[in-house]
Short mmCIF file of C-alpha atoms and ligand atoms in Angstrom, two decimals:
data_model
loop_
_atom_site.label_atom_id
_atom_site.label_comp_id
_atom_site.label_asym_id
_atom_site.label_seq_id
_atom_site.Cartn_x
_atom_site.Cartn_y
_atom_site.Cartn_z
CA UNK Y 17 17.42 -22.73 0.99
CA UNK Y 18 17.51 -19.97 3.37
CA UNK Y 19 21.04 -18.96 4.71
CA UNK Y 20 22.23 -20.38 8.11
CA UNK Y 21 22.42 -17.58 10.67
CA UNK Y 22 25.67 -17.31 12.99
CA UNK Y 23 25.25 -14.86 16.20
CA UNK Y 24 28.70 -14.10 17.75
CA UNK Y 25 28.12 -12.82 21.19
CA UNK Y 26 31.26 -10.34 21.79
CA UNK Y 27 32.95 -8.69 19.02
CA UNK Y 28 36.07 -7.68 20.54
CA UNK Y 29 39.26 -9.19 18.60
CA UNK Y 30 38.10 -13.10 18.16
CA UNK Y 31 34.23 -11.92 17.42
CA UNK Y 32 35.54 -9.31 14.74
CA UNK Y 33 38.17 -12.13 12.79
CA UNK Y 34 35.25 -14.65 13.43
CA UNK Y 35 32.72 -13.00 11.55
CA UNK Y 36 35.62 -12.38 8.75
CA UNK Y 37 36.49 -15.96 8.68
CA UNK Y 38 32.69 -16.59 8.74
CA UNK Y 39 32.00 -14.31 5.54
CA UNK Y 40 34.58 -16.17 3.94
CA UNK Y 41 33.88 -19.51 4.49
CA UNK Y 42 30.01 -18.56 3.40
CA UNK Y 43 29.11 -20.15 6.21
CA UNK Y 44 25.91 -18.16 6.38
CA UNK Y 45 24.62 -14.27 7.58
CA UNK Y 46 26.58 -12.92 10.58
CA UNK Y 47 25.06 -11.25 13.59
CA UNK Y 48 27.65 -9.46 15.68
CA UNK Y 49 26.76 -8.06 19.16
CA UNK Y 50 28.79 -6.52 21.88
CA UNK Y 51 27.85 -4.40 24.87
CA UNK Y 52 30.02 -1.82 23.21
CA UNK Y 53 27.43 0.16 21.01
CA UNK Y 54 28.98 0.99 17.52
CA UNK Y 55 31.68 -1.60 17.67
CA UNK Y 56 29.51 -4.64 16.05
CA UNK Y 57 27.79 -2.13 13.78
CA UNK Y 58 31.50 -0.83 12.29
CA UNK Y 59 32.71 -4.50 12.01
CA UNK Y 60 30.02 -5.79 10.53
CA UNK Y 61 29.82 -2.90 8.01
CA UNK Y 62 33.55 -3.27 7.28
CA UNK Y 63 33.40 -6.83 6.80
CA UNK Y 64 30.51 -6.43 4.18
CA UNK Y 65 32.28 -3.91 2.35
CA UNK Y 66 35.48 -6.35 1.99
CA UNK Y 67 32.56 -9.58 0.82
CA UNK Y 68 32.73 -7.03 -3.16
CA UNK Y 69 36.58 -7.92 -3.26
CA UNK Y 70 36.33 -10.86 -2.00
CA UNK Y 71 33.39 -12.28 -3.81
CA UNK Y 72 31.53 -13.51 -1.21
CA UNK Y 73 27.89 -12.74 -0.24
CA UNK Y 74 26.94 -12.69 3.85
CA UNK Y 75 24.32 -10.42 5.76
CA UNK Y 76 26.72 -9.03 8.02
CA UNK Y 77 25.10 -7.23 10.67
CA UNK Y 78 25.54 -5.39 14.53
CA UNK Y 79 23.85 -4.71 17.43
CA UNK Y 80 23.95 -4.43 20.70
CA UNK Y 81 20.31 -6.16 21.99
CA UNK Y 82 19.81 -10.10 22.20
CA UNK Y 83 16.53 -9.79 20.24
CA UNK Y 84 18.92 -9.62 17.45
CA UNK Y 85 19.96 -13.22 18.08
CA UNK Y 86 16.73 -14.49 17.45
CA UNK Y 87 16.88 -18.10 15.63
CA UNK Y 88 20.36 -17.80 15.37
CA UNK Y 89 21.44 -21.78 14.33
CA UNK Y 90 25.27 -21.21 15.97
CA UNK Y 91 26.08 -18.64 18.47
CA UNK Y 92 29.60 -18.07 18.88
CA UNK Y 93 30.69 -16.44 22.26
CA UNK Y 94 33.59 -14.40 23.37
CA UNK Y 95 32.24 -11.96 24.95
CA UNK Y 96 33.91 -10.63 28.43
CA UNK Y 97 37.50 -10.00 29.17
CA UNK Y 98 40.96 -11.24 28.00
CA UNK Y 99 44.35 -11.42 29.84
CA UNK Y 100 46.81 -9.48 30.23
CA UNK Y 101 51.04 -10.26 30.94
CA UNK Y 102 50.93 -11.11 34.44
CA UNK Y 103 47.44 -12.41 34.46
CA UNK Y 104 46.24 -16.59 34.38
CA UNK Y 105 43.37 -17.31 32.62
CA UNK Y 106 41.45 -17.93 35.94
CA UNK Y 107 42.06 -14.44 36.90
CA UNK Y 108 39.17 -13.49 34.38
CA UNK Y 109 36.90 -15.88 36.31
CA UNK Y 110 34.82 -13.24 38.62
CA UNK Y 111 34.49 -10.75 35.58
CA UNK Y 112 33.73 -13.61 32.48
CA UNK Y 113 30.95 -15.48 35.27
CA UNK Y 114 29.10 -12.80 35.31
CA UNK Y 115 29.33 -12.21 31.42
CA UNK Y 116 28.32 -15.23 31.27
CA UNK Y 117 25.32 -15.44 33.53
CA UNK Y 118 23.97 -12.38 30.65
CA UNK Y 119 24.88 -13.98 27.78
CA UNK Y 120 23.17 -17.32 28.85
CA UNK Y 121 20.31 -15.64 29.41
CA UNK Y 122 19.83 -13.79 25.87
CA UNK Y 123 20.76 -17.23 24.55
CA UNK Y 124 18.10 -19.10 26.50
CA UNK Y 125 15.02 -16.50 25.15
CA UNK Y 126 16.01 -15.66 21.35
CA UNK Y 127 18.29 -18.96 20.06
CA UNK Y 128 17.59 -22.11 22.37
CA UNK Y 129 17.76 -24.48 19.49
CA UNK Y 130 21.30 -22.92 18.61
CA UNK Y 131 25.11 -24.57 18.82
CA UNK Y 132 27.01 -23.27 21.43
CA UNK Y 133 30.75 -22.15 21.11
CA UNK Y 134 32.05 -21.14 23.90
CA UNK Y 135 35.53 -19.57 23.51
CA UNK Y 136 35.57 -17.12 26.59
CA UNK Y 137 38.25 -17.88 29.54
CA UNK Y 138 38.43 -19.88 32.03
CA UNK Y 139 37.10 -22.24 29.44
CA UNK Y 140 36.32 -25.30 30.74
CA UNK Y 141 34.45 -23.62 33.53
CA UNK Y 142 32.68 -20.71 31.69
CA UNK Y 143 31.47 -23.35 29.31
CA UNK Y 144 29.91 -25.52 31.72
CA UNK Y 145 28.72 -22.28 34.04
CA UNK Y 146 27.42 -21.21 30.38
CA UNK Y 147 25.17 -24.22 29.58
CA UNK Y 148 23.65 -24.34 32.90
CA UNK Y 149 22.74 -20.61 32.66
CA UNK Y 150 21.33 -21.26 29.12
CA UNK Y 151 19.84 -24.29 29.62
CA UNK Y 152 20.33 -25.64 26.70
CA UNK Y 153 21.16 -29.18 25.93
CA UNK Y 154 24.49 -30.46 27.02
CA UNK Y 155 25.59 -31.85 23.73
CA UNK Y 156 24.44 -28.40 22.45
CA UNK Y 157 27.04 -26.30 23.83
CA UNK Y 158 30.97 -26.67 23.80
CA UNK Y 159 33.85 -25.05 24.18
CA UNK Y 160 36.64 -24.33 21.83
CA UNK Y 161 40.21 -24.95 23.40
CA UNK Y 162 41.39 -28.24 21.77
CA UNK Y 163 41.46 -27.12 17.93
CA UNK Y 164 43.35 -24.65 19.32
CA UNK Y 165 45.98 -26.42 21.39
CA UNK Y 166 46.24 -29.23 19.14
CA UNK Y 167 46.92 -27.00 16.23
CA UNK Y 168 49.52 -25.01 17.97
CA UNK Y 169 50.82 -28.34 18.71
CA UNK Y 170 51.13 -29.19 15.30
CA UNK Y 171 52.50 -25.86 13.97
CA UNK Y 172 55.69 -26.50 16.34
CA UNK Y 173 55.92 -30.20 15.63
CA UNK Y 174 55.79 -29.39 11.72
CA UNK Y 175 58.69 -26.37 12.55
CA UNK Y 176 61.15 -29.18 14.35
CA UNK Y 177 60.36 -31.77 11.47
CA UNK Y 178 60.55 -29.75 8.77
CA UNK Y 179 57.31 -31.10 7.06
CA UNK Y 180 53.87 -30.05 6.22
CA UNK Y 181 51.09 -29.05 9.09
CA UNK Y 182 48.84 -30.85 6.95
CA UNK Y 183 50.32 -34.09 7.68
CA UNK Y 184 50.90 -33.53 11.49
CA UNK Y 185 48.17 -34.52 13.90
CA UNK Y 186 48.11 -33.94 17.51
CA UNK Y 187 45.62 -34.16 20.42
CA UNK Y 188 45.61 -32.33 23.29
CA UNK Y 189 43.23 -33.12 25.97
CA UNK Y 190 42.27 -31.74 29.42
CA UNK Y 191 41.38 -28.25 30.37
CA UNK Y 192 42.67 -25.10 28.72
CA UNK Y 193 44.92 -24.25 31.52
CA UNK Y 194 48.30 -25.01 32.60
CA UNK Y 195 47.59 -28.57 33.46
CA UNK Y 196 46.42 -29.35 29.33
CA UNK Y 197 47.50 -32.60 28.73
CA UNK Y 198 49.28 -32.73 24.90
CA UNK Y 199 49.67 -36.53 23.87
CA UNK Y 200 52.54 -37.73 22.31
CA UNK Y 201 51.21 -41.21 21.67
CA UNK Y 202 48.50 -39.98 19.95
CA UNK Y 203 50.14 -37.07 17.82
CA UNK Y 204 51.59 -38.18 14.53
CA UNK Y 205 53.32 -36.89 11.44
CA UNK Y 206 51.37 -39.30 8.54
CA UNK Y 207 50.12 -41.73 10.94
CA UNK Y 208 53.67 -42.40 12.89
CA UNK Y 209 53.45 -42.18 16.67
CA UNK Y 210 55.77 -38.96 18.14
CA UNK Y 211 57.03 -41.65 20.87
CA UNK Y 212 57.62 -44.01 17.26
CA UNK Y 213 59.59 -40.61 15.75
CA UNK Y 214 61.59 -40.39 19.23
CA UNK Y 215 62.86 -44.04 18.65
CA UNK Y 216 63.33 -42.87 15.16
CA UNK Y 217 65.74 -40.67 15.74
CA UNK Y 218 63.44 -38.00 14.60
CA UNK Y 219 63.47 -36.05 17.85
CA UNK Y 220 64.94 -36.21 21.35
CA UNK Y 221 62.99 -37.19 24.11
CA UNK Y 222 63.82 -34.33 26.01
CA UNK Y 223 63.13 -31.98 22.97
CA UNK Y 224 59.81 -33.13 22.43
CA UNK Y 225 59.35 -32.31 25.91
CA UNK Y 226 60.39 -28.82 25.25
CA UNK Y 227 57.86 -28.49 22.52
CA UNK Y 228 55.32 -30.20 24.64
CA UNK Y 229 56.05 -27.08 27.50
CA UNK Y 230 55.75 -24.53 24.63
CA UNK Y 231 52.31 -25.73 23.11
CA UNK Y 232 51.28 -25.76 27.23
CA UNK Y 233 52.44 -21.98 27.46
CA UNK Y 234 50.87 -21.02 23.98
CA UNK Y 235 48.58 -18.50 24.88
CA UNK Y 236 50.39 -17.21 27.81
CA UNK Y 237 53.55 -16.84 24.88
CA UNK Y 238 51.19 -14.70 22.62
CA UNK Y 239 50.07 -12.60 25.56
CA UNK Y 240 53.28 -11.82 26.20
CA UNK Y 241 54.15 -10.68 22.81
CA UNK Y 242 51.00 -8.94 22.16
CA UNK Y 243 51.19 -7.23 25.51
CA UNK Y 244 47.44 -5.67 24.86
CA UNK Y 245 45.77 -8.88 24.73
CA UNK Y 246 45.82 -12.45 23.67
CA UNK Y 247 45.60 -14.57 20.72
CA UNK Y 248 42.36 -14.34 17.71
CA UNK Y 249 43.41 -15.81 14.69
CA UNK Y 250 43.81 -18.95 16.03
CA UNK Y 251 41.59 -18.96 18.16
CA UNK Y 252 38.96 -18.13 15.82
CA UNK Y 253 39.87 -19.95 13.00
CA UNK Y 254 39.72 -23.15 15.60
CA UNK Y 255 36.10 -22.33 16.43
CA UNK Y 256 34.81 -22.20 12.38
CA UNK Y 257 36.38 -25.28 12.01
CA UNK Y 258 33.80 -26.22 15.14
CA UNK Y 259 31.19 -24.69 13.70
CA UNK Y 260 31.60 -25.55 10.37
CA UNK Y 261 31.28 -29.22 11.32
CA UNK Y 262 28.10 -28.66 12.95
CA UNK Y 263 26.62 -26.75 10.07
CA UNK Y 264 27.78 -29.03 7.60
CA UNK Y 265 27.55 -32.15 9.49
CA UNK Y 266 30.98 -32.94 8.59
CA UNK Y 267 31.24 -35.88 11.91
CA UNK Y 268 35.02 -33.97 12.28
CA UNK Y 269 36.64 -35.39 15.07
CA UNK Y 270 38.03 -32.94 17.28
CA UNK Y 271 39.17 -32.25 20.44
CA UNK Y 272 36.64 -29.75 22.19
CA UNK Y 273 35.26 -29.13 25.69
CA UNK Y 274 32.39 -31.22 26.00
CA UNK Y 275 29.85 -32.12 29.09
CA UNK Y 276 31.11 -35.57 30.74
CA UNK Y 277 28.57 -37.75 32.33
CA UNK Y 278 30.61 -40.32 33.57
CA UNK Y 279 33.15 -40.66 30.58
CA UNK Y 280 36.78 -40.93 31.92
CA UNK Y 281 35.40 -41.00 35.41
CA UNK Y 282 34.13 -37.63 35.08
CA UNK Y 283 30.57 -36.47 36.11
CA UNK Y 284 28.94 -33.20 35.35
CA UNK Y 285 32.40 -31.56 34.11
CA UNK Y 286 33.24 -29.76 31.01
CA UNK Y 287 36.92 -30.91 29.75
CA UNK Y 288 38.87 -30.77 26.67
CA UNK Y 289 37.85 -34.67 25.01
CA UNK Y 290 37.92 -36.28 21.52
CA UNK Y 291 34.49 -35.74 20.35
CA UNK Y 292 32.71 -36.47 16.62
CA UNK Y 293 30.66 -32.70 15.77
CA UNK Y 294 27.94 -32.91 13.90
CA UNK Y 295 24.25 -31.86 12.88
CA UNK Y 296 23.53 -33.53 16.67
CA UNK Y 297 25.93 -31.01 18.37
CA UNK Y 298 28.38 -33.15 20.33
CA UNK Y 299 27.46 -36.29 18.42
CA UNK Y 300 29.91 -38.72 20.76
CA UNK Y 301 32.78 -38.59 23.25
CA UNK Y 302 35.43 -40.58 22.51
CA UNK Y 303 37.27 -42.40 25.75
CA UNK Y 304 40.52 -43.44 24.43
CA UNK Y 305 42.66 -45.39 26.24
CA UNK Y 306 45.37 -43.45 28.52
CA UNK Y 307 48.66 -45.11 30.12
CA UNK Y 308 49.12 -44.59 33.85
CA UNK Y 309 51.37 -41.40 33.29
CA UNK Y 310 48.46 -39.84 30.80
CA UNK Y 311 45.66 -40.74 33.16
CA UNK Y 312 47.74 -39.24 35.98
CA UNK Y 313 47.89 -36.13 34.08
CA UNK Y 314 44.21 -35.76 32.52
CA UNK Y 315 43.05 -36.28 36.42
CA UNK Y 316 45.46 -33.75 37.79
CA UNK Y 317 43.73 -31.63 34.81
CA UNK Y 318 40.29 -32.39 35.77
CA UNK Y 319 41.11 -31.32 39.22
CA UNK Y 320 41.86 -28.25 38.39
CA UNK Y 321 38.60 -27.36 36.40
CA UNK Y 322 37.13 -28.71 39.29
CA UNK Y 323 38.69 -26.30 41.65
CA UNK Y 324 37.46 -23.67 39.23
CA UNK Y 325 33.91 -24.92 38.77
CA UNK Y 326 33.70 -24.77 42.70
CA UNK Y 327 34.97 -20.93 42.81
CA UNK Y 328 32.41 -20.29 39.81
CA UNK Y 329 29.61 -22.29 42.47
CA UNK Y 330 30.76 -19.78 45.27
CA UNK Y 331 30.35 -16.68 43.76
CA UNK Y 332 27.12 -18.13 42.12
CA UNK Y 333 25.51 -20.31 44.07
CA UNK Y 334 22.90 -21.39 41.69
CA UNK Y 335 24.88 -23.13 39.51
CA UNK Y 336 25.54 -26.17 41.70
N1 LIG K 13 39.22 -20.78 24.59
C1 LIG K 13 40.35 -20.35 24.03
O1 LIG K 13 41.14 -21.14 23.52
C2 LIG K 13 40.64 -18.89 23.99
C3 LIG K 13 39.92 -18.04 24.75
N2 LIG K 13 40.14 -16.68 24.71
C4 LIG K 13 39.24 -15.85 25.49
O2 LIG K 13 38.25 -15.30 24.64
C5 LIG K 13 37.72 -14.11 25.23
C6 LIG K 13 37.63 -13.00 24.18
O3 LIG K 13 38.92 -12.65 23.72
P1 LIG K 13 39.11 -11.37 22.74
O4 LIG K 13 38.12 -11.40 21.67
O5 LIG K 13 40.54 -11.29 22.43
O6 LIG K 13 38.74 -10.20 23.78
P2 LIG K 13 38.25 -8.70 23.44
O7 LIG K 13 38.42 -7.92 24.70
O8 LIG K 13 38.90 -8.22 22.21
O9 LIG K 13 36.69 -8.89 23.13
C7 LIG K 13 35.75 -9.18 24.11
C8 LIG K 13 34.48 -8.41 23.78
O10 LIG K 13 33.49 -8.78 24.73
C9 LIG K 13 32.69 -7.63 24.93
N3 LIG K 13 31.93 -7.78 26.18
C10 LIG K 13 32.35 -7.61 27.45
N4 LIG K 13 31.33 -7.83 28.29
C11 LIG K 13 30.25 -8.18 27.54
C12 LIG K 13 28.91 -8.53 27.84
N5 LIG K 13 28.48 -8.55 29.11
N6 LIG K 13 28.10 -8.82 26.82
C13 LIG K 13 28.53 -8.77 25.53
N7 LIG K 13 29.78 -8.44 25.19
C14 LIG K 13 30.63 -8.14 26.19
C15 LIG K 13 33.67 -6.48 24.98
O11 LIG K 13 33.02 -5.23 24.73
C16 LIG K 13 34.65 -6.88 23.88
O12 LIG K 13 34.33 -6.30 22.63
C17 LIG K 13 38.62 -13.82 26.43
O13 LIG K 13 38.00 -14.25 27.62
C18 LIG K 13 39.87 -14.65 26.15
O14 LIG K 13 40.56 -14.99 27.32
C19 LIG K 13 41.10 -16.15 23.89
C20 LIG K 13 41.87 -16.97 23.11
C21 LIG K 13 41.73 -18.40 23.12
O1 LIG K 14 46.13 -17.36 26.77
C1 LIG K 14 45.07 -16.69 26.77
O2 LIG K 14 44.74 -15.90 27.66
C2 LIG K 14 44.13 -16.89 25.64
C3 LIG K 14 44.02 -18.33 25.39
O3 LIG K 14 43.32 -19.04 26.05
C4 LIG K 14 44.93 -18.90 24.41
O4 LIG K 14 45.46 -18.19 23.55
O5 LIG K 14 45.15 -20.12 24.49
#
């Protein structure tokens, strides 16, 4: 059986630890391309020359021209720019939209029967101004943000508890903003509710509201640490577990950007949801049931990708 191919459109600091992760993993040969001439070609030959020590065997290669993409089963995209301290994530809009009206295009002609990762920010609204430049089907292209928050999520829960991430679950829905929504009722540590832990004695109400703030202002707390950039190892490591679902047809259930038609009341949206990944792409979108304070919340969310879906809509009006 031939080797799945993997195109990662932008090679910057996620692209470059994707395709590692990706060599790794075996997941199949690794196309990296970047505007940035010489970039994808040096990562991808560094990254083969670490597969003899590793042990692992990959096609790594760069380039800077879509043809390169061609049949590509999962394309992987991060390509524009990242924040900076000071910056929100919708300050990258203007730039990222038009990154994205390029990459959609080269996606569209060389891979159309590809998965779709979308990782670049504003997420919810680069993913959904991303499929409608592509054309591709909806349940074909997603965004990463959920793994993401919902593992950061869990790395602080299993800090406070003092017990393994591997036991910790969390969800975080909504868009990948300031609004996310992280949901206590349905995080757990081995199947135990966080609001069951609070009446435990586990953790304070007003703690886990602390932690809840912190997993809100994750990637704004690496940015500021970094100071050059913002989070990849997380980030990427989120979107293999995406696309290793897809390739593998693993039916993982995870929380990803995916294209609402109606689901939570939502029409024609991208927003972080529970969905089921497999060979189908976005196989199903799970509506779970929210309380009045959660709803409240996940709409205020919505609203905001909303807000930035309309901005996207006036700078291109071809999208609407
Ligand atoms: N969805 C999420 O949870 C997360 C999203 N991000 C976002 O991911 C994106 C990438 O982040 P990094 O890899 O750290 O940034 P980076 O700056 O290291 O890499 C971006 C790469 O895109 C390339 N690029 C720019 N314009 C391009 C174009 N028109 N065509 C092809 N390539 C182009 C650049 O040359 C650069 O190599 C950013 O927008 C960042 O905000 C970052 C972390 C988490
Ligand atoms: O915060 C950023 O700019 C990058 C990002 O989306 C994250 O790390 O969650």
């Amino acid at each position: 059986m031939a080797r799945k191919k993997i195109a990662l459109i932008g090679s910057g600091m996620i692209g470059g630890t994707l395709a590692h992760l990706a060599g790794l993993k075996e997941l199949g040969d690794i196309v990296l391309f970047d505007i940035a001439d010489g970039i994808p070609q040096g990562k991808g030959l560094d990254i083969a020359e670490s597969a003899p020590v590793e042990g692992f065997n990959a096609k790594l290669t760069g380039a800077s021209d879509y043809a390169a993409i061609e049949g590509a089963d999962v394309c992987i995209v991060t390509a524009g720019v990242a924040r900076k301290p000071g910056m929100s994530r919708d300050d990258l809009l203007g730039i990222n939209l038009k990154v994205m009206e390029q990459v959609g295009a080269g996606i569209k002609k060389y891979a159309p029967n590809a998965f779709v990762i979308c990782i670049t920010n504003p997420l919810d609204a680069m993913v959904w101004a991303l499929q409608k430049f592509s054309g591709l089907p909806k349940n074909m292209v997603v965004g990463m943000a959920g793994v993401l928050d919902s593992a950061r999520f869990r790395h602080f829960l299993s800090e406070e508890f003092n017990v393994s991430v591997q036991d910790v679950t969390a969800f975080v829905l909504g868009g990948h903003g300031d609004s996310m929504v992280p949901l206590a009722r349905y995080s757990t540590v081995a199947g135990i509710p966080l609001t069951d832990l609070v009446k435990m004695g586990w953790v304070t109400k007003e703690r886990l509201e602390e932690i809840i703030q912190r997993t809100r202002d994750g990637g704004a707390e690496i940015v500021g640490l970094l100071k050059t950039g913002s989070a990849y190892y997380a980030p990427a490591a989120s979107a293999i577990e995406m696309a290793e679902s897809y390739l593998k047809d693993k039916k993982r259930v995870l929380p990803c950007a995916a294209h609402l038609s109606g689901q939570y009341g939502v029409k024609d949206m991208y927003v972080g949801v529970p969905t089921v990944i497999g060979a189908g792409g976005v196989e199903r979108v799970i509506e779970i049931d929210l309380n009045k304070a959660e709803e409240e919340a996940f709409q205020k969310s919505v609203g905001a990708v909303a807000g930035l879906c309309e901005a996207c809509i006036n700078i291109a009006p071809a999208l609407k």
